[in-house]
């Protein structure tokens, strides 16, 4: 799929995500808006996958480690044909498969359960190592939050991936400069990320993670003998003027008035 079409789909996913969070009265809208361009590029261009065969052994593996932004993943999976689009309206309702964090036992296309931060990357390292051991040629992608990178388990996984020379692994850090209730710099300032990853033996690419022209080539890049990290500079709340870069929009729900404004802004861009 070409870039203008990808940009159009990302706008549609943003709009559906906003509606779902508003209707459910909960969600993590800020981090959903920041990660949607990355999810769109992965699911509509980069990942090798078969929606009718979600467990096909040749599929590329994708782990959304920042599992609190599950709604954005569900909307993307629905648009790509893994689950019915109507099902999005059940998000967070009793008996729905679409819980606040993604569950691989319930939702086709979800690769592994996430939610407790700091687990997705270690699991993804295992998936990439398993491919090396078995001779499989799938690629493993994982997206973490930047606040999530404050978890020590990630840095053990980063060391292991370099040691195993996992050139079949791509880590994308959604570097939106905020975590929950505070900025990254006010909590445990791990920026700049590039020199740290390079020091651990990774190839690093820095991009504007809300610009499809930079997102696609970075995701398609293949390293030769080492794992690849994309530091994706994004905006929390991207696309909605009053949410962008505001710490309170980590998991706030828009009022009716705010919802109307956000709807109008996102629809205008469609
Ligand atoms: C181990 C663990 N500790 C705390 C939380 C609660 N929590 C949910 S989201 C979040 C902030 C995450 O920030 P970041 O990784 O930057 O995500 P984003 O900005 O993309 O939403 C926290 C602390 C959690 N889910 N898991
Ligand atoms: Mg963040």
Short mmCIF file of C-alpha atoms and ligand atoms in Angstrom, two decimals:
data_model
loop_
_atom_site.label_atom_id
_atom_site.label_comp_id
_atom_site.label_asym_id
_atom_site.label_seq_id
_atom_site.Cartn_x
_atom_site.Cartn_y
_atom_site.Cartn_z
CA UNK A 1 0.00 0.00 0.00
CA UNK A 2 1.28 3.48 -0.92
CA UNK A 3 1.91 6.35 1.49
CA UNK A 4 -1.22 8.53 0.84
CA UNK A 5 -3.44 5.50 1.39
CA UNK A 6 -1.59 4.62 4.60
CA UNK A 7 -2.02 8.20 5.83
CA UNK A 8 -5.74 8.01 5.06
CA UNK A 9 -6.12 4.75 6.98
CA UNK A 10 -4.22 6.16 9.97
CA UNK A 11 -6.69 9.08 10.09
CA UNK A 12 -9.64 6.67 9.98
CA UNK A 13 -8.13 4.59 12.80
CA UNK A 14 -7.60 7.74 14.92
CA UNK A 15 -11.23 8.71 14.43
CA UNK A 16 -12.57 5.24 15.34
CA UNK A 17 -10.28 5.09 18.35
CA UNK A 18 -11.56 8.44 19.63
CA UNK A 19 -15.17 7.28 19.22
CA UNK A 20 -14.48 3.97 20.99
CA UNK A 21 -12.81 5.64 23.98
CA UNK A 22 -15.59 8.22 24.24
CA UNK A 23 -18.31 5.56 24.07
CA UNK A 24 -16.55 3.25 26.54
CA UNK A 25 -15.80 6.13 28.91
CA UNK A 26 -12.22 4.88 29.33
CA UNK A 27 -9.03 4.21 27.42
CA UNK A 28 -5.52 5.54 26.95
CA UNK A 29 -6.14 8.02 24.20
CA UNK A 30 -2.86 10.00 24.33
CA UNK A 31 -0.61 7.00 23.72
CA UNK A 32 -3.08 5.65 21.17
CA UNK A 33 -2.87 8.79 19.06
CA UNK A 34 0.95 8.71 19.20
CA UNK A 35 1.28 5.07 18.08
CA UNK A 36 -1.36 4.85 15.33
CA UNK A 37 0.89 5.79 12.40
CA UNK A 38 3.31 3.03 13.42
CA UNK A 39 0.51 0.46 13.75
CA UNK A 40 -0.95 1.45 10.39
CA UNK A 41 2.38 1.11 8.57
CA UNK A 42 3.00 -2.26 10.19
CA UNK A 43 -0.41 -3.80 9.51
CA UNK A 44 -1.10 -2.31 6.07
CA UNK A 45 2.39 -2.41 4.55
CA UNK A 46 5.19 -4.05 6.47
CA UNK A 47 4.04 -7.16 8.33
CA UNK A 48 3.70 -10.43 6.47
CA UNK A 49 0.37 -11.75 7.75
CA UNK A 50 -2.84 -13.55 6.83
CA UNK A 51 -5.92 -12.26 8.73
CA UNK A 52 -7.84 -15.48 7.99
CA UNK A 53 -4.95 -17.52 9.43
CA UNK A 54 -3.80 -15.56 12.47
CA UNK A 55 -1.57 -18.41 13.65
CA UNK A 56 0.11 -19.12 10.31
CA UNK A 57 3.66 -20.11 11.41
CA UNK A 58 5.22 -17.94 8.68
CA UNK A 59 3.58 -14.74 9.94
CA UNK A 60 5.76 -11.90 11.16
CA UNK A 61 5.41 -11.45 14.91
CA UNK A 62 4.21 -8.15 16.35
CA UNK A 63 4.05 -7.36 20.06
CA UNK A 64 2.37 -4.20 21.33
CA UNK A 65 4.26 -4.03 24.58
CA UNK A 66 2.55 -0.78 25.63
CA UNK A 67 -0.61 -2.87 26.08
CA UNK A 68 -2.59 -0.04 27.68
CA UNK A 69 -3.08 1.33 24.14
CA UNK A 70 -5.00 -1.83 23.23
CA UNK A 71 -7.90 0.07 21.68
CA UNK A 72 -5.67 1.34 18.86
CA UNK A 73 -4.56 -2.24 18.22
CA UNK A 74 -8.16 -3.51 18.16
CA UNK A 75 -9.24 -0.83 15.69
CA UNK A 76 -6.25 -1.67 13.48
CA UNK A 77 -6.92 -5.42 13.68
CA UNK A 78 -10.57 -4.83 12.80
CA UNK A 79 -9.71 -2.66 9.83
CA UNK A 80 -7.26 -5.31 8.62
CA UNK A 81 -9.89 -8.06 8.89
CA UNK A 82 -8.85 -10.00 12.00
CA UNK A 83 -12.03 -9.17 13.92
CA UNK A 84 -15.38 -7.66 12.83
CA UNK A 85 -15.38 -3.85 12.69
CA UNK A 86 -18.75 -3.78 14.56
CA UNK A 87 -17.04 -5.49 17.50
CA UNK A 88 -15.14 -2.29 18.34
CA UNK A 89 -18.32 -0.91 19.93
CA UNK A 90 -18.02 -3.65 22.61
CA UNK A 91 -14.67 -2.28 23.85
CA UNK A 92 -14.52 -2.63 27.67
CA UNK A 93 -18.13 -3.85 27.91
CA UNK A 94 -18.93 -6.90 30.10
CA UNK A 95 -18.19 -10.19 28.25
CA UNK A 96 -16.38 -8.40 25.39
CA UNK A 97 -13.14 -9.92 24.08
CA UNK A 98 -11.80 -6.40 23.80
CA UNK A 99 -10.43 -5.79 27.28
CA UNK A 100 -8.37 -2.83 28.46
CA UNK A 101 -5.22 -4.81 27.70
CA UNK A 102 -4.84 -7.25 24.78
CA UNK A 103 -5.38 -10.94 25.41
CA UNK A 104 -3.99 -13.40 22.86
CA UNK A 105 -6.31 -16.14 24.07
CA UNK A 106 -9.34 -14.08 23.13
CA UNK A 107 -8.46 -11.81 20.21
CA UNK A 108 -7.21 -13.22 16.89
CA UNK A 109 -4.08 -11.40 15.76
CA UNK A 110 -2.88 -10.51 19.26
CA UNK A 111 0.50 -12.20 19.52
CA UNK A 112 1.01 -12.18 23.28
CA UNK A 113 -0.63 -10.73 26.38
CA UNK A 114 0.68 -7.33 27.42
CA UNK A 115 -0.22 -4.68 29.98
CA UNK A 116 2.39 -5.06 32.71
CA UNK A 117 5.05 -2.82 31.17
CA UNK A 118 8.53 -4.21 30.56
CA UNK A 119 7.47 -7.67 29.36
CA UNK A 120 6.83 -7.33 25.63
CA UNK A 121 10.43 -6.78 24.59
CA UNK A 122 11.78 -9.78 26.56
CA UNK A 123 9.07 -11.94 24.96
CA UNK A 124 9.89 -10.55 21.50
CA UNK A 125 13.58 -11.37 22.02
CA UNK A 126 12.47 -14.94 22.72
CA UNK A 127 10.42 -15.00 19.50
CA UNK A 128 13.36 -13.72 17.45
CA UNK A 129 15.78 -16.17 19.08
CA UNK A 130 13.31 -19.01 18.43
CA UNK A 131 13.29 -18.09 14.73
CA UNK A 132 17.11 -18.27 14.67
CA UNK A 133 17.10 -21.64 16.39
CA UNK A 134 14.46 -23.16 14.11
CA UNK A 135 15.59 -21.52 10.86
CA UNK A 136 12.26 -19.68 10.45
CA UNK A 137 12.39 -16.48 8.40
CA UNK A 138 9.70 -14.42 10.12
CA UNK A 139 10.66 -10.97 11.49
CA UNK A 140 9.70 -9.84 15.00
CA UNK A 141 8.58 -6.29 15.74
CA UNK A 142 7.83 -4.85 19.16
CA UNK A 143 6.60 -1.38 20.18
CA UNK A 144 7.35 -0.11 23.68
CA UNK A 145 6.48 3.20 25.30
CA UNK A 146 9.30 5.54 26.29
CA UNK A 147 8.14 5.53 29.93
CA UNK A 148 8.13 1.77 29.65
CA UNK A 149 11.84 1.85 28.79
CA UNK A 150 12.43 2.86 32.42
CA UNK A 151 11.75 -0.80 33.31
CA UNK A 152 15.01 -2.68 33.94
CA UNK A 153 13.80 -5.90 32.27
CA UNK A 154 14.00 -4.11 28.91
CA UNK A 155 17.71 -3.48 29.31
CA UNK A 156 18.42 -7.15 30.04
CA UNK A 157 16.50 -8.01 26.87
CA UNK A 158 18.46 -5.39 24.94
CA UNK A 159 21.75 -6.97 26.07
CA UNK A 160 20.52 -10.47 25.17
CA UNK A 161 19.36 -9.40 21.71
CA UNK A 162 22.78 -7.93 20.92
CA UNK A 163 24.56 -11.00 22.31
CA UNK A 164 22.42 -13.28 20.09
CA UNK A 165 22.93 -10.96 17.07
CA UNK A 166 19.18 -10.81 16.47
CA UNK A 167 19.08 -9.04 13.12
CA UNK A 168 15.51 -10.40 12.79
CA UNK A 169 14.26 -8.11 15.58
CA UNK A 170 13.06 -4.50 15.36
CA UNK A 171 12.26 -2.55 18.51
CA UNK A 172 10.26 0.64 18.04
CA UNK A 173 10.22 3.04 20.98
CA UNK A 174 7.20 5.36 20.89
CA UNK A 175 9.11 8.38 22.20
CA UNK A 176 6.23 10.72 23.02
CA UNK A 177 8.09 12.27 26.00
CA UNK A 178 5.38 11.45 28.53
CA UNK A 179 4.43 8.55 30.71
CA UNK A 180 1.51 8.36 33.17
CA UNK A 181 0.96 11.59 35.09
CA UNK A 182 4.33 13.12 34.30
CA UNK A 183 6.89 13.76 31.61
CA UNK A 184 9.73 11.36 31.00
CA UNK A 185 12.29 13.99 31.97
CA UNK A 186 10.60 14.63 35.34
CA UNK A 187 10.55 10.95 36.34
CA UNK A 188 13.56 8.95 35.16
CA UNK A 189 15.07 10.76 32.23
CA UNK A 190 16.35 8.03 29.93
CA UNK A 191 16.67 10.33 26.91
CA UNK A 192 18.65 10.46 24.71
CA UNK A 193 17.90 6.87 23.78
CA UNK A 194 20.09 6.52 20.68
CA UNK A 195 23.52 6.51 22.39
CA UNK A 196 22.31 4.04 25.00
CA UNK A 197 21.02 1.55 22.43
CA UNK A 198 24.16 2.02 20.31
CA UNK A 199 26.35 1.38 23.34
CA UNK A 200 24.48 -1.90 23.83
CA UNK A 201 25.35 -2.95 20.25
CA UNK A 202 22.15 -2.08 18.38
CA UNK A 203 21.73 -0.25 15.09
CA UNK A 204 19.59 2.82 15.74
CA UNK A 205 17.42 4.92 13.43
CA UNK A 206 15.70 8.10 14.64
CA UNK A 207 12.53 9.21 12.90
CA UNK A 208 9.44 11.36 13.17
CA UNK A 209 7.06 8.57 14.18
CA UNK A 210 3.98 10.51 13.10
CA UNK A 211 5.30 10.97 9.55
CA UNK A 212 4.53 8.00 7.29
CA UNK A 213 7.34 8.98 4.91
CA UNK A 214 9.85 8.31 7.69
CA UNK A 215 7.97 5.47 9.40
CA UNK A 216 7.74 3.11 6.42
CA UNK A 217 11.42 3.02 5.32
CA UNK A 218 12.58 2.70 8.93
CA UNK A 219 10.30 -0.30 9.52
CA UNK A 220 11.36 -1.89 6.24
CA UNK A 221 15.07 -1.47 7.00
CA UNK A 222 17.00 -4.66 7.73
CA UNK A 223 20.24 -4.75 9.73
CA UNK A 224 22.98 -7.21 8.85
CA UNK A 225 24.23 -8.62 12.08
CA UNK A 226 22.52 -6.79 14.93
CA UNK A 227 19.08 -5.85 16.23
CA UNK A 228 17.51 -2.62 15.02
CA UNK A 229 15.94 0.04 17.22
CA UNK A 230 13.76 2.81 15.83
CA UNK A 231 13.50 5.77 18.15
CA UNK A 232 10.19 7.16 16.92
CA UNK A 233 9.71 10.77 18.02
CA UNK A 234 5.95 11.17 18.37
CA UNK A 235 3.40 13.43 20.02
CA UNK A 236 1.15 12.12 22.75
CA UNK A 237 -2.39 12.97 21.59
CA UNK A 238 -1.22 13.52 18.01
CA UNK A 239 -3.92 14.88 15.71
CA UNK A 240 -6.16 16.43 18.39
CA UNK A 241 -5.06 19.97 19.17
CA UNK A 242 -6.04 20.21 22.84
CA UNK A 243 -4.64 16.76 23.70
CA UNK A 244 -1.27 17.05 22.03
CA UNK A 245 1.66 16.96 24.45
CA UNK A 246 -0.59 17.41 27.48
CA UNK A 247 0.22 15.09 30.37
CA UNK A 248 -3.39 14.82 31.55
CA UNK A 249 -4.47 13.08 28.33
CA UNK A 250 -2.72 9.82 29.20
CA UNK A 251 -6.09 8.28 30.10
CA UNK A 252 -8.54 11.13 30.36
CA UNK A 253 -11.87 10.82 28.52
CA UNK A 254 -13.13 13.80 26.51
CA UNK A 255 -16.26 15.63 27.65
CA UNK A 256 -19.08 15.94 25.10
CA UNK A 257 -17.82 19.36 24.02
CA UNK A 258 -14.23 18.15 23.74
CA UNK A 259 -15.40 15.09 21.83
CA UNK A 260 -17.19 17.24 19.26
CA UNK A 261 -14.08 19.37 18.75
CA UNK A 262 -11.82 16.32 18.40
CA UNK A 263 -14.27 14.66 15.99
CA UNK A 264 -14.34 17.78 13.85
CA UNK A 265 -10.54 18.05 13.80
CA UNK A 266 -10.00 14.41 12.86
CA UNK A 267 -12.84 14.36 10.32
CA UNK A 268 -11.46 17.46 8.63
CA UNK A 269 -8.25 15.59 7.95
CA UNK A 270 -10.03 12.56 6.42
C1 LIG B 1 4.76 -2.71 35.36
C2 LIG B 1 3.76 -1.62 35.22
N1 LIG B 1 3.84 -0.55 36.01
C3 LIG B 1 2.93 0.45 35.90
C4 LIG B 1 1.92 0.36 35.00
C5 LIG B 1 0.87 1.47 34.91
N2 LIG B 1 1.03 2.26 33.70
C6 LIG B 1 0.22 2.08 32.64
S1 LIG B 1 0.63 3.07 31.34
C7 LIG B 1 1.90 3.77 32.21
C8 LIG B 1 2.77 4.83 31.61
C9 LIG B 1 3.42 4.32 30.37
O1 LIG B 1 4.10 5.35 29.71
P1 LIG B 1 4.70 5.07 28.28
O2 LIG B 1 5.39 3.76 28.28
O3 LIG B 1 5.51 6.25 27.91
O4 LIG B 1 3.39 4.91 27.39
P2 LIG B 1 2.65 5.98 26.46
O5 LIG B 1 3.22 7.34 26.72
O6 LIG B 1 2.93 5.56 25.06
O7 LIG B 1 1.19 5.89 26.80
C10 LIG B 1 1.99 3.22 33.51
C11 LIG B 1 2.98 3.63 34.50
C12 LIG B 1 1.87 -0.78 34.16
N3 LIG B 1 0.93 -0.94 33.21
N4 LIG B 1 2.80 -1.75 34.28
MG1 LIG B 2 5.31 7.75 26.59
#
